[in-house]
C-alpha cells in the first residue's frame, strides 16, 4: 500500500509498505496478572494480589510436609536479613552469609517447581510481614495452613529470628537453632 509523506518544504515522497502486521503476542499462560487470591499460578497459590502484583505461596511445606528446619547460623548476625517486608533480600543475605545446612532460607532458595512447562526457581523465605499476610489468608481452600510454626527470613538478633504461629495471629522470635516448618513464597 503506498503512503505519501511530506517534508517541511512541502515536497512529497511516496513510499510503499508491503507485508502484514505482526501477529499479536499470545497471552502468557503463566502470567498471574488478573488472577485472584486462591488461584493457582506459577506452581503455587496466590495469597495476596492487587491484580497486577502479588505473592504466591508454595503448595506444600519445603522440603516436604514432614521435615522441619532450623533458621541457622545461631550466634552470627547476618547483615541484610533484618527486613520485615523484603523476604527475597533477607533470603539472599542468609544464603550468602550462612554456611549452615540444611536451613530454612536455603531450602526456599533451592526449591523449584515446574508448572505449565515452565520451571520456577525464584522462591524465597518470607519476611516477617509477608508471613503475617499469609497467616491472614491461611484458611483459603487452596492454601490451607491451619496450624504450626513457620520461620520468616527476618532476623531478630544474632541468636534469634522471627517466626509465625499459625495457631494464633502473633509473630514471635525464637532461637535460630529451633526447627520449624517452612513455606516458600515468590513475588509477581
Coordinates of N, CA, C and O in Angstrom, one line a residue:
X1 N 0.9 -1.2 0.0 CA 0.0 0.0 0.0 C 0.9 1.2 0.0 O 1.8 1.4 0.8
X2 N 0.7 2.2 -0.9 CA 1.5 3.4 -1.0 C 1.1 4.4 0.0 O -0.1 4.6 0.3
X3 N 2.1 5.1 0.6 CA 1.8 6.2 1.6 C 2.6 7.4 1.1 O 3.7 7.3 0.5
X4 N 2.0 8.6 1.2 CA 2.7 9.8 0.8 C 3.1 10.6 2.1 O 2.2 10.8 3.0
X5 N 4.3 11.0 2.1 CA 4.9 11.7 3.2 C 5.4 13.1 2.7 O 6.0 13.1 1.6
X6 N 5.2 14.1 3.4 CA 5.7 15.4 3.0 C 6.8 15.9 4.0 O 6.6 15.8 5.2
X7 N 7.8 16.5 3.5 CA 8.8 17.1 4.4 C 8.5 18.5 4.7 O 7.5 19.0 4.2
X8 N 9.3 19.3 5.4 CA 9.0 20.6 5.8 C 8.9 21.6 4.7 O 8.3 22.7 4.8
X9 N 9.5 21.3 3.5 CA 9.4 22.2 2.3 C 8.2 21.9 1.5 O 8.0 22.4 0.4
X10 N 7.4 20.9 1.9 CA 6.2 20.6 1.1 C 6.4 19.5 0.0 O 5.5 19.2 -0.7
X11 N 7.7 19.0 -0.1 CA 8.0 18.0 -1.1 C 7.4 16.7 -0.7 O 7.5 16.3 0.5
X12 N 6.8 16.0 -1.6 CA 6.1 14.8 -1.3 C 6.9 13.6 -1.7 O 7.5 13.6 -2.8
X13 N 7.0 12.6 -0.9 CA 7.7 11.4 -1.1 C 6.7 10.2 -1.0 O 6.0 10.2 0.0
X14 N 6.7 9.3 -1.9 CA 5.8 8.2 -1.8 C 6.6 7.0 -1.4 O 7.7 6.7 -2.0
X15 N 6.1 6.3 -0.4 CA 6.8 5.0 0.0 C 5.8 3.9 -0.1 O 4.6 4.1 0.0
X16 N 6.3 2.8 -0.4 CA 5.4 1.6 -0.5 C 5.7 0.7 0.7 O 6.9 0.4 1.0
X17 N 4.7 0.3 1.4 CA 4.9 -0.7 2.6 C 4.2 -1.9 2.2 O 3.0 -1.9 1.8
X18 N 4.9 -3.0 2.3 CA 4.2 -4.3 2.0 C 4.4 -5.2 3.2 O 5.1 -5.0 4.1
X19 N 3.7 -6.3 3.1 CA 3.7 -7.3 4.2 C 2.5 -7.1 5.1 O 1.6 -6.4 4.8
X20 N 2.5 -7.8 6.2 CA 1.4 -7.8 7.1 C 1.9 -7.4 8.5 O 3.0 -7.5 8.8
X21 N 0.9 -6.9 9.3 CA 1.3 -6.6 10.6 C 1.7 -7.8 11.4 O 1.2 -8.9 11.1
X22 N 2.6 -7.7 12.3 CA 3.0 -8.9 13.1 C 1.8 -9.4 13.9 O 0.9 -8.7 14.3
X23 N 1.8 -10.7 14.1 CA 0.7 -11.4 14.8 C 0.8 -10.9 16.3 O 1.9 -10.7 16.8
X24 N -0.4 -10.7 16.9 CA -0.3 -10.3 18.3 C 0.3 -11.4 19.2 O 0.2 -12.5 18.9
X25 N 1.0 -10.9 20.2 CA 1.6 -11.9 21.1 C 0.6 -12.5 21.9 O -0.3 -11.9 22.5
X26 N 0.6 -13.9 22.0 CA -0.5 -14.6 22.8 C -0.2 -14.3 24.2 O 0.9 -14.0 24.7
X27 N -1.3 -14.3 25.0 CA -1.1 -14.1 26.5 C -0.2 -15.2 27.1 O -0.2 -16.3 26.7
X28 N 0.5 -14.7 28.1 CA 1.4 -15.7 28.8 C 0.5 -16.6 29.7 O -0.1 -16.1 30.6
X29 N 0.5 -17.9 29.4 CA -0.3 -18.8 30.2 C 0.1 -18.9 31.7 O -0.6 -19.3 32.5
X30 N 1.4 -18.4 31.9 CA 1.9 -18.5 33.3 C 1.8 -17.1 34.0 O 2.3 -16.9 35.1
X31 N 1.2 -16.1 33.4 CA 1.1 -14.8 34.0 C 0.0 -14.9 35.1 O -1.0 -15.5 35.0
X32 N 0.3 -14.2 36.2 CA -0.6 -14.1 37.3 C -1.4 -12.8 37.3 O -2.3 -12.7 38.1
X33 N -1.1 -11.9 36.4 CA -1.9 -10.7 36.3 C -3.3 -11.0 36.0 O -3.7 -11.8 35.2
X34 N -4.2 -10.3 36.8 CA -5.6 -10.5 36.7 C -6.2 -11.7 37.5 O -7.4 -11.8 37.5
X35 N -5.3 -12.5 38.0 CA -5.8 -13.6 38.8 C -6.1 -13.1 40.3 O -5.7 -12.1 40.7
X36 N -6.8 -14.0 41.0 CA -7.3 -13.6 42.3 C -6.6 -14.4 43.4 O -6.0 -15.5 43.1
X37 N -6.8 -14.0 44.7 CA -6.4 -14.8 45.8 C -7.0 -16.1 45.7 O -8.2 -16.3 45.4
X38 N -6.2 -17.2 46.0 CA -6.7 -18.6 46.0 C -6.5 -19.2 44.6 O -6.8 -20.4 44.5
X39 N -6.2 -18.4 43.5 CA -5.9 -19.0 42.2 C -4.6 -19.6 42.2 O -3.6 -19.2 42.8
X40 N -4.4 -20.7 41.4 CA -3.1 -21.3 41.2 C -2.4 -20.5 40.1 O -2.9 -20.0 39.1
X41 N -1.1 -20.4 40.3 CA -0.2 -19.7 39.4 C 1.2 -20.0 39.7 O 1.6 -20.1 40.8
X42 N 2.0 -20.2 38.6 CA 3.5 -20.5 38.7 C 3.8 -21.6 39.8 O 4.8 -21.4 40.5
X43 N 3.0 -22.6 39.8 CA 3.3 -23.7 40.7 C 3.0 -23.5 42.2 O 3.4 -24.2 43.0
X44 N 2.2 -22.5 42.5 CA 1.8 -22.2 43.8 C 0.4 -21.6 43.9 O -0.4 -21.6 42.9
X45 N 0.0 -21.0 45.0 CA -1.3 -20.4 45.2 C -1.1 -18.9 45.5 O -0.4 -18.5 46.4
X46 N -1.8 -18.0 44.8 CA -1.8 -16.6 45.1 C -2.5 -16.4 46.4 O -3.6 -16.8 46.6
X47 N -1.7 -15.7 47.3 CA -2.4 -15.3 48.6 C -2.5 -13.8 48.8 O -3.1 -13.4 49.8
X48 N -1.9 -13.0 48.0 CA -2.1 -11.6 48.0 C -1.9 -11.0 46.7 O -0.9 -11.4 46.0
X49 N -2.8 -10.1 46.2 CA -2.6 -9.5 44.9 C -3.5 -8.2 44.8 O -4.5 -8.1 45.5
X50 N -3.0 -7.3 44.0 CA -3.8 -6.1 43.7 C -4.2 -6.2 42.2 O -4.7 -5.3 41.6
X51 N -4.1 -7.4 41.6 CA -4.5 -7.7 40.2 C -3.3 -7.6 39.3 O -3.4 -8.1 38.2
X52 N -2.2 -6.9 39.7 CA -1.1 -6.8 38.8 C 0.2 -7.4 39.5 O 0.9 -8.2 38.9
X53 N 0.4 -7.1 40.8 CA 1.5 -7.6 41.6 C 0.9 -8.4 42.7 O -0.2 -8.2 43.2
X54 N 1.7 -9.3 43.2 CA 1.2 -10.1 44.3 C 2.3 -11.1 44.8 O 3.4 -11.1 44.4
X55 N 1.8 -12.0 45.7 CA 2.6 -13.0 46.3 C 2.0 -14.4 46.2 O 0.8 -14.5 46.2
X56 N 2.8 -15.4 45.9 CA 2.4 -16.8 45.7 C 3.1 -17.6 46.8 O 4.3 -17.4 47.1
X57 N 2.3 -18.6 47.4 CA 2.9 -19.5 48.4 C 3.0 -20.9 47.7 O 2.2 -21.3 46.9
X58 N 4.1 -21.6 48.2 CA 4.3 -23.0 47.7 C 3.1 -23.8 48.1 O 2.5 -23.6 49.2
X59 N 2.8 -24.9 47.4 CA 1.7 -25.8 47.7 C 1.9 -26.6 48.9 O 0.9 -27.1 49.5
X60 N 3.1 -26.8 49.3 CA 3.4 -27.7 50.4 C 4.6 -27.1 51.2 O 5.2 -26.1 50.8
X61 N 4.8 -27.6 52.4 CA 5.9 -27.2 53.1 C 7.2 -27.7 52.4 O 7.2 -28.6 51.6
X62 N 8.3 -27.0 52.6 CA 9.5 -27.3 51.9 C 10.5 -27.7 53.0 O 10.6 -27.1 54.0
X63 N 11.3 -28.7 52.8 CA 11.4 -29.6 51.6 C 10.3 -30.6 51.4 O 10.1 -31.0 50.3
X64 N 9.6 -30.9 52.5 CA 8.4 -31.8 52.4 C 7.6 -31.5 53.6 O 8.0 -30.8 54.5
X65 N 6.4 -32.1 53.7 CA 5.5 -31.9 54.8 C 5.9 -32.5 56.1 O 5.2 -32.3 57.1
X66 N 6.9 -33.3 56.1 CA 7.3 -34.0 57.4 C 8.6 -33.5 57.9 O 9.1 -33.9 59.0
X67 N 9.3 -32.6 57.2 CA 10.6 -32.1 57.6 C 10.5 -30.7 58.2 O 9.9 -29.8 57.5
X68 N 11.1 -30.4 59.3 CA 11.2 -29.1 59.9 C 12.7 -28.7 59.8 O 13.6 -29.6 59.9
X69 N 13.0 -27.4 59.7 CA 14.3 -26.9 59.6 C 14.7 -25.8 60.6 O 13.8 -25.1 61.0
X70 N 16.0 -25.7 60.9 CA 16.4 -24.6 61.7 C 16.6 -23.3 60.8 O 16.7 -23.5 59.6
X71 N 16.6 -22.2 61.4 CA 16.8 -20.9 60.7 C 18.3 -20.9 60.3 O 18.7 -20.5 59.3
X72 N 19.2 -21.3 61.3 CA 20.6 -21.5 61.0 C 21.5 -20.3 61.5 O 21.0 -19.2 61.8
X73 N 22.7 -20.6 61.6 CA 23.8 -19.6 62.0 C 23.5 -18.9 63.3 O 23.7 -17.7 63.5
X74 N 23.2 -19.7 64.3 CA 23.0 -19.2 65.7 C 24.3 -18.6 66.2 O 25.4 -19.2 66.0
X75 N 24.2 -17.4 66.7 CA 25.4 -16.7 67.2 C 26.1 -15.8 66.2 O 27.0 -15.1 66.5
X76 N 25.5 -15.8 65.0 CA 26.1 -15.0 63.9 C 25.0 -14.0 63.4 O 23.9 -14.5 63.1
X77 N 25.3 -12.7 63.4 CA 24.4 -11.8 62.8 C 24.5 -11.8 61.3 O 25.7 -11.7 60.8
X78 N 23.5 -11.9 60.6 CA 23.5 -11.9 59.1 C 23.2 -10.5 58.6 O 22.0 -10.1 58.6
X79 N 24.1 -9.8 58.1 CA 23.9 -8.5 57.6 C 23.0 -8.5 56.4 O 23.1 -9.4 55.5
X80 N 21.9 -7.7 56.4 CA 20.9 -7.6 55.3 C 19.7 -8.5 55.5 O 18.9 -8.6 54.6
X81 N 19.6 -9.2 56.7 CA 18.5 -10.1 56.9 C 17.5 -9.6 58.0 O 16.9 -10.4 58.6
X82 N 17.4 -8.3 58.1 CA 16.6 -7.7 59.1 C 15.3 -7.1 58.6 O 14.5 -6.5 59.4
X83 N 15.0 -7.1 57.3 CA 13.8 -6.5 56.7 C 12.6 -7.2 57.2 O 12.5 -8.5 57.1
X84 N 11.6 -6.5 57.6 CA 10.2 -7.1 57.9 C 9.4 -7.3 56.7 O 8.4 -7.9 56.7
X85 N 9.8 -6.7 55.5 CA 9.0 -6.7 54.3 C 9.6 -7.3 53.1 O 8.9 -7.6 52.1
X86 N 10.9 -7.5 53.0 CA 11.6 -8.0 51.8 C 12.3 -9.3 52.1 O 13.5 -9.4 52.3
X87 N 11.5 -10.4 52.0 CA 12.0 -11.7 52.2 C 13.0 -12.2 51.1 O 13.9 -12.9 51.5
X88 N 12.9 -11.7 49.9 CA 13.8 -12.0 48.9 C 15.2 -11.5 49.2 O 16.2 -12.3 49.1
X89 N 15.3 -10.3 49.7 CA 16.6 -9.7 50.1 C 17.1 -10.4 51.3 O 18.3 -10.7 51.4
X90 N 16.3 -10.7 52.3 CA 16.7 -11.4 53.5 C 17.3 -12.8 53.1 O 18.3 -13.2 53.6
X91 N 16.5 -13.5 52.3 CA 16.9 -14.9 51.9 C 18.3 -14.8 51.2 O 19.2 -15.6 51.5
X92 N 18.5 -13.9 50.3 CA 19.8 -13.7 49.6 C 20.9 -13.5 50.6 O 22.0 -14.1 50.5
X93 N 20.6 -12.7 51.6 CA 21.7 -12.4 52.6 C 22.0 -13.6 53.4 O 23.1 -13.9 53.7
X94 N 20.9 -14.4 53.8 CA 21.2 -15.6 54.6 C 22.0 -16.6 53.8 O 22.9 -17.2 54.3
X95 N 21.6 -16.8 52.6 CA 22.2 -17.8 51.7 C 23.7 -17.4 51.5 O 24.6 -18.3 51.6
X96 N 24.0 -16.1 51.4 CA 25.4 -15.6 51.2 C 26.2 -15.6 52.5 O 27.4 -15.8 52.4
X97 N 25.5 -15.4 53.6 CA 26.2 -15.2 54.9 C 26.2 -16.4 55.8 O 26.8 -16.3 56.9
X98 N 25.5 -17.5 55.5 CA 25.4 -18.6 56.5 C 25.8 -19.9 55.8 O 25.2 -20.3 54.8
X99 N 26.8 -20.5 56.3 CA 27.3 -21.8 55.8 C 26.6 -23.0 56.3 O 26.8 -24.1 55.8
X100 N 25.7 -22.9 57.3 CA 24.9 -24.0 57.9 C 24.0 -24.6 56.8 O 23.5 -23.9 56.0
X101 N 23.9 -25.9 56.9 CA 22.9 -26.6 56.0 C 22.4 -27.8 56.8 O 23.1 -28.4 57.6
X102 N 21.2 -28.3 56.6 CA 20.1 -27.6 55.8 C 19.5 -26.6 56.7 O 19.3 -26.7 57.9
X103 N 19.1 -25.4 56.1 CA 18.4 -24.4 56.8 C 17.2 -23.9 56.0 O 17.2 -24.1 54.8
X104 N 16.3 -23.2 56.6 CA 15.1 -22.7 56.0 C 15.3 -21.9 54.8 O 14.7 -22.2 53.7
X105 N 16.1 -20.9 54.8 CA 16.3 -20.0 53.7 C 16.9 -20.7 52.5 O 16.5 -20.5 51.4
X106 N 17.9 -21.6 52.7 CA 18.5 -22.4 51.6 C 17.5 -23.3 51.0 O 17.5 -23.6 49.8
X107 N 16.6 -23.9 51.8 CA 15.6 -24.8 51.3 C 14.7 -24.0 50.3 O 14.4 -24.5 49.2
X108 N 14.3 -22.8 50.6 CA 13.5 -22.0 49.7 C 14.3 -21.6 48.5 O 13.8 -21.6 47.4
X109 N 15.5 -21.2 48.7 CA 16.4 -20.7 47.6 C 16.6 -21.9 46.6 O 16.7 -21.6 45.4
X110 N 16.6 -23.1 47.1 CA 16.9 -24.3 46.2 C 15.6 -24.9 45.7 O 15.6 -25.8 44.8
X111 N 14.4 -24.4 46.2 CA 13.2 -25.0 45.8 C 12.8 -24.6 44.3 O 13.0 -23.5 43.9
X112 N 12.3 -25.5 43.6 CA 11.8 -25.2 42.2 C 10.6 -26.1 42.0 O 10.4 -27.2 42.5
X113 N 9.7 -25.6 41.1 CA 8.5 -26.3 40.7 C 8.3 -26.0 39.2 O 8.5 -24.9 38.8
X114 N 7.8 -27.0 38.5 CA 7.5 -26.9 37.1 C 6.0 -26.8 36.9 O 5.3 -27.7 37.4
X115 N 5.5 -25.8 36.2 CA 4.1 -25.6 36.0 C 3.9 -25.0 34.6 O 4.6 -24.0 34.3
X116 N 3.0 -25.6 33.8 CA 2.7 -25.1 32.5 C 4.0 -25.1 31.6 O 4.1 -24.2 30.8
X117 N 4.9 -26.1 31.8 CA 6.1 -26.2 31.0 C 7.2 -25.2 31.4 O 8.2 -25.2 30.8
X118 N 7.0 -24.5 32.5 CA 8.0 -23.5 32.9 C 8.5 -23.9 34.3 O 7.7 -24.4 35.1
X119 N 9.8 -23.8 34.6 CA 10.3 -24.1 35.9 C 10.5 -22.8 36.6 O 11.1 -21.9 36.1
X120 N 9.9 -22.7 37.8 CA 10.0 -21.5 38.7 C 10.9 -21.9 39.9 O 10.7 -22.7 40.7
X121 N 12.0 -21.1 39.9 CA 13.0 -21.3 41.0 C 13.3 -20.0 41.7 O 14.4 -19.9 42.3
X122 N 12.4 -19.1 41.7 CA 12.6 -17.8 42.3 C 11.9 -17.7 43.7 O 11.4 -16.7 44.1
X123 N 11.9 -18.8 44.4 CA 11.2 -18.9 45.7 C 12.1 -18.3 46.8 O 13.3 -18.4 46.7
X124 N 11.5 -17.8 47.8 CA 12.3 -17.3 49.0 C 11.6 -17.5 50.3 O 10.3 -17.8 50.3
X125 N 12.3 -17.4 51.4 CA 11.7 -17.5 52.7 C 11.0 -16.2 53.0 O 11.7 -15.1 52.9
X126 N 9.7 -16.1 53.3 CA 9.0 -14.9 53.5 C 9.6 -14.1 54.7 O 10.0 -14.6 55.7
X127 N 9.5 -12.7 54.6 CA 9.9 -11.9 55.7 C 8.7 -11.9 56.7 O 7.6 -12.4 56.4
X128 N 9.0 -11.3 57.8 CA 8.0 -11.3 59.0 C 6.6 -10.8 58.5 O 5.6 -11.5 58.8
X129 N 6.6 -9.7 57.9 CA 5.3 -9.1 57.5 C 4.6 -9.9 56.3 O 3.4 -10.0 56.3
X130 N 5.4 -10.5 55.4 CA 4.8 -11.3 54.3 C 4.2 -12.6 54.9 O 3.1 -13.0 54.5
X131 N 4.9 -13.1 55.9 CA 4.3 -14.3 56.6 C 3.1 -14.0 57.4 O 2.1 -14.8 57.4
X132 N 3.0 -12.8 58.0 CA 1.8 -12.3 58.7 C 0.6 -12.2 57.7 O -0.5 -12.6 58.1
X133 N 0.9 -11.7 56.5 CA -0.2 -11.7 55.5 C -0.7 -13.1 55.1 O -1.9 -13.3 55.0
X134 N 0.3 -14.0 54.9 CA -0.1 -15.4 54.7 C -0.9 -15.9 55.8 O -1.9 -16.7 55.5
X135 N -0.6 -15.6 57.0 CA -1.4 -16.1 58.2 C -2.9 -15.6 58.0 O -3.8 -16.4 58.2
X136 N -3.1 -14.4 57.6 CA -4.5 -13.9 57.5 C -5.2 -14.6 56.3 O -6.5 -14.7 56.4
X137 N -4.5 -15.2 55.4 CA -5.1 -16.0 54.3 C -5.1 -17.5 54.4 O -5.4 -18.2 53.5
X138 N -4.7 -17.9 55.6 CA -4.3 -19.3 55.8 C -5.4 -20.3 55.6 O -5.2 -21.5 55.3
X139 N -6.7 -19.9 55.7 CA -7.8 -20.9 55.6 C -8.4 -20.9 54.2 O -9.4 -21.6 54.0
X140 N -7.9 -20.1 53.2 CA -8.3 -20.2 51.9 C -8.3 -21.7 51.4 O -7.3 -22.4 51.8
X141 N -9.2 -22.1 50.7 CA -9.3 -23.6 50.4 C -8.0 -24.1 49.7 O -7.7 -25.3 50.0
X142 N -7.4 -23.4 48.9 CA -6.2 -24.0 48.3 C -4.9 -23.8 49.1 O -3.9 -24.4 48.8
X143 N -4.9 -22.8 50.1 CA -3.7 -22.6 50.9 C -3.7 -23.5 52.1 O -2.8 -24.3 52.3
X144 N -4.7 -23.5 52.9 CA -5.0 -24.5 53.9 C -3.8 -24.8 54.8 O -3.3 -25.9 54.9
X145 N -3.3 -23.7 55.5 CA -2.3 -23.9 56.5 C -3.0 -23.6 57.8 O -3.3 -22.4 58.1
X146 N -3.3 -24.6 58.6 CA -4.2 -24.3 59.8 C -3.5 -24.3 61.1 O -4.0 -23.8 62.1
X147 N -2.3 -24.8 61.1 CA -1.5 -24.8 62.4 C 0.0 -24.9 62.1 O 0.4 -25.1 61.0
X148 N 0.7 -24.8 63.2 CA 2.2 -25.0 63.1 C 2.9 -23.7 63.2 O 2.3 -22.6 63.3
X149 N 4.2 -23.8 63.3 CA 5.1 -22.6 63.5 C 5.9 -22.6 62.2 O 6.5 -23.6 61.8
X150 N 6.0 -21.4 61.6 CA 6.7 -21.2 60.3 C 7.8 -20.1 60.5 O 7.5 -19.0 60.9
X151 N 9.0 -20.4 60.0 CA 10.1 -19.5 60.0 C 9.8 -18.3 59.0 O 9.3 -18.5 57.9
X152 N 10.2 -17.1 59.4 CA 10.3 -16.0 58.5 C 11.8 -15.8 58.2 O 12.7 -16.4 58.9
X153 N 12.2 -15.0 57.3 CA 13.6 -14.7 56.9 C 14.1 -13.5 57.7 O 15.2 -13.2 57.6
X154 N 13.3 -13.0 58.6 CA 13.7 -11.8 59.3 C 14.4 -12.1 60.6 O 13.9 -12.8 61.5
X155 N 15.7 -11.7 60.7 CA 16.5 -12.0 61.8 C 16.1 -11.0 63.0 O 15.8 -9.9 62.8
X156 N 16.1 -11.6 64.2 CA 15.8 -10.8 65.4 C 17.1 -10.2 66.0 O 17.2 -9.0 66.3
X157 N 18.1 -11.1 66.1 CA 19.4 -10.7 66.6 C 20.3 -11.9 66.2 O 19.9 -12.8 65.5
X158 N 21.6 -11.9 66.7 CA 22.5 -13.0 66.3 C 22.1 -14.3 66.8 O 22.5 -15.4 66.2
X159 N 21.2 -14.4 67.8 CA 20.8 -15.7 68.3 C 19.3 -16.1 67.9 O 18.9 -17.2 68.1
X160 N 18.6 -15.1 67.4 CA 17.1 -15.4 67.2 C 16.6 -14.8 65.9 O 17.2 -14.0 65.2
X161 N 15.5 -15.4 65.5 CA 14.8 -14.9 64.3 C 13.3 -15.0 64.5 O 12.8 -15.6 65.4
X162 N 12.5 -14.3 63.7 CA 11.1 -14.2 63.8 C 10.4 -15.4 63.2 O 10.8 -15.9 62.1
X163 N 9.4 -15.9 63.8 CA 8.5 -17.0 63.2 C 7.1 -16.6 63.4 O 6.7 -15.7 64.2
X164 N 6.2 -17.3 62.7 CA 4.7 -17.0 62.8 C 4.0 -18.3 63.3 O 4.2 -19.3 62.7
X165 N 3.3 -18.1 64.4 CA 2.4 -19.2 64.8 C 1.1 -19.2 63.9 O 0.5 -18.1 63.8
X166 N 0.8 -20.3 63.3 CA -0.4 -20.4 62.5 C -1.6 -20.9 63.4 O -2.7 -21.1 62.8
X167 N -1.4 -21.0 64.7 CA -2.5 -21.3 65.6 C -3.1 -20.0 66.2 O -4.2 -20.0 66.6
X168 N -2.3 -18.9 66.2 CA -2.8 -17.6 66.6 C -2.1 -16.6 65.7 O -1.2 -16.9 65.0
X169 N -2.5 -15.3 65.9 CA -2.0 -14.3 65.0 C -0.7 -13.6 65.3 O -0.3 -12.7 64.6
X170 N 0.0 -14.1 66.3 CA 1.2 -13.4 66.8 C 2.5 -13.9 66.2 O 2.7 -15.1 66.2
X171 N 3.3 -13.0 65.7 CA 4.7 -13.4 65.3 C 5.5 -13.4 66.6 O 5.3 -12.6 67.6
X172 N 6.5 -14.3 66.7 CA 7.3 -14.4 67.9 C 8.8 -14.5 67.4 O 9.0 -14.9 66.2
X173 N 9.7 -14.3 68.3 CA 11.1 -14.6 68.0 C 11.5 -15.8 68.8 O 11.0 -16.0 69.9
X174 N 12.4 -16.6 68.3 CA 13.0 -17.7 69.0 C 14.4 -18.0 68.5 O 14.9 -17.4 67.6
X175 N 15.0 -18.9 69.2 CA 16.4 -19.2 68.9 C 16.5 -19.8 67.5 O 15.7 -20.6 67.0
X176 N 17.5 -19.4 66.7 CA 17.7 -19.9 65.4 C 17.9 -21.4 65.2 O 17.7 -22.0 64.2
X177 N 18.3 -22.0 66.3 CA 18.6 -23.5 66.3 C 17.3 -24.3 66.5 O 17.4 -25.5 66.4
X178 N 16.2 -23.7 66.7 CA 14.9 -24.4 66.8 C 14.4 -24.8 65.4 O 14.5 -24.0 64.5
X179 N 13.9 -26.0 65.2 CA 13.4 -26.4 63.9 C 11.9 -26.1 63.8 O 11.1 -26.5 64.6
X180 N 11.5 -25.4 62.7 CA 10.1 -25.1 62.4 C 9.8 -25.5 61.0 O 10.7 -25.7 60.2
X181 N 8.5 -25.4 60.7 CA 8.1 -25.6 59.3 C 8.5 -24.5 58.4 O 8.8 -23.4 58.9
X182 N 8.5 -24.8 57.1 CA 9.0 -23.8 56.1 C 8.0 -23.8 54.9 O 7.7 -24.8 54.4
X183 N 7.5 -22.6 54.6 CA 6.7 -22.4 53.4 C 7.4 -21.3 52.6 O 7.7 -20.3 53.1
X184 N 7.6 -21.5 51.3 CA 8.3 -20.6 50.5 C 7.3 -19.7 49.7 O 6.2 -20.2 49.5
X185 N 7.7 -18.5 49.3 CA 6.9 -17.7 48.5 C 7.7 -17.1 47.4 O 8.9 -17.2 47.3
X186 N 7.0 -16.6 46.4 CA 7.6 -15.8 45.3 C 6.7 -14.6 45.0 O 5.5 -14.6 45.3
X187 N 7.3 -13.6 44.4 CA 6.5 -12.4 44.1 C 6.3 -12.4 42.6 O 7.0 -12.9 41.8
X188 N 5.2 -11.7 42.2 CA 5.0 -11.4 40.7 C 4.5 -10.0 40.6 O 4.2 -9.3 41.5

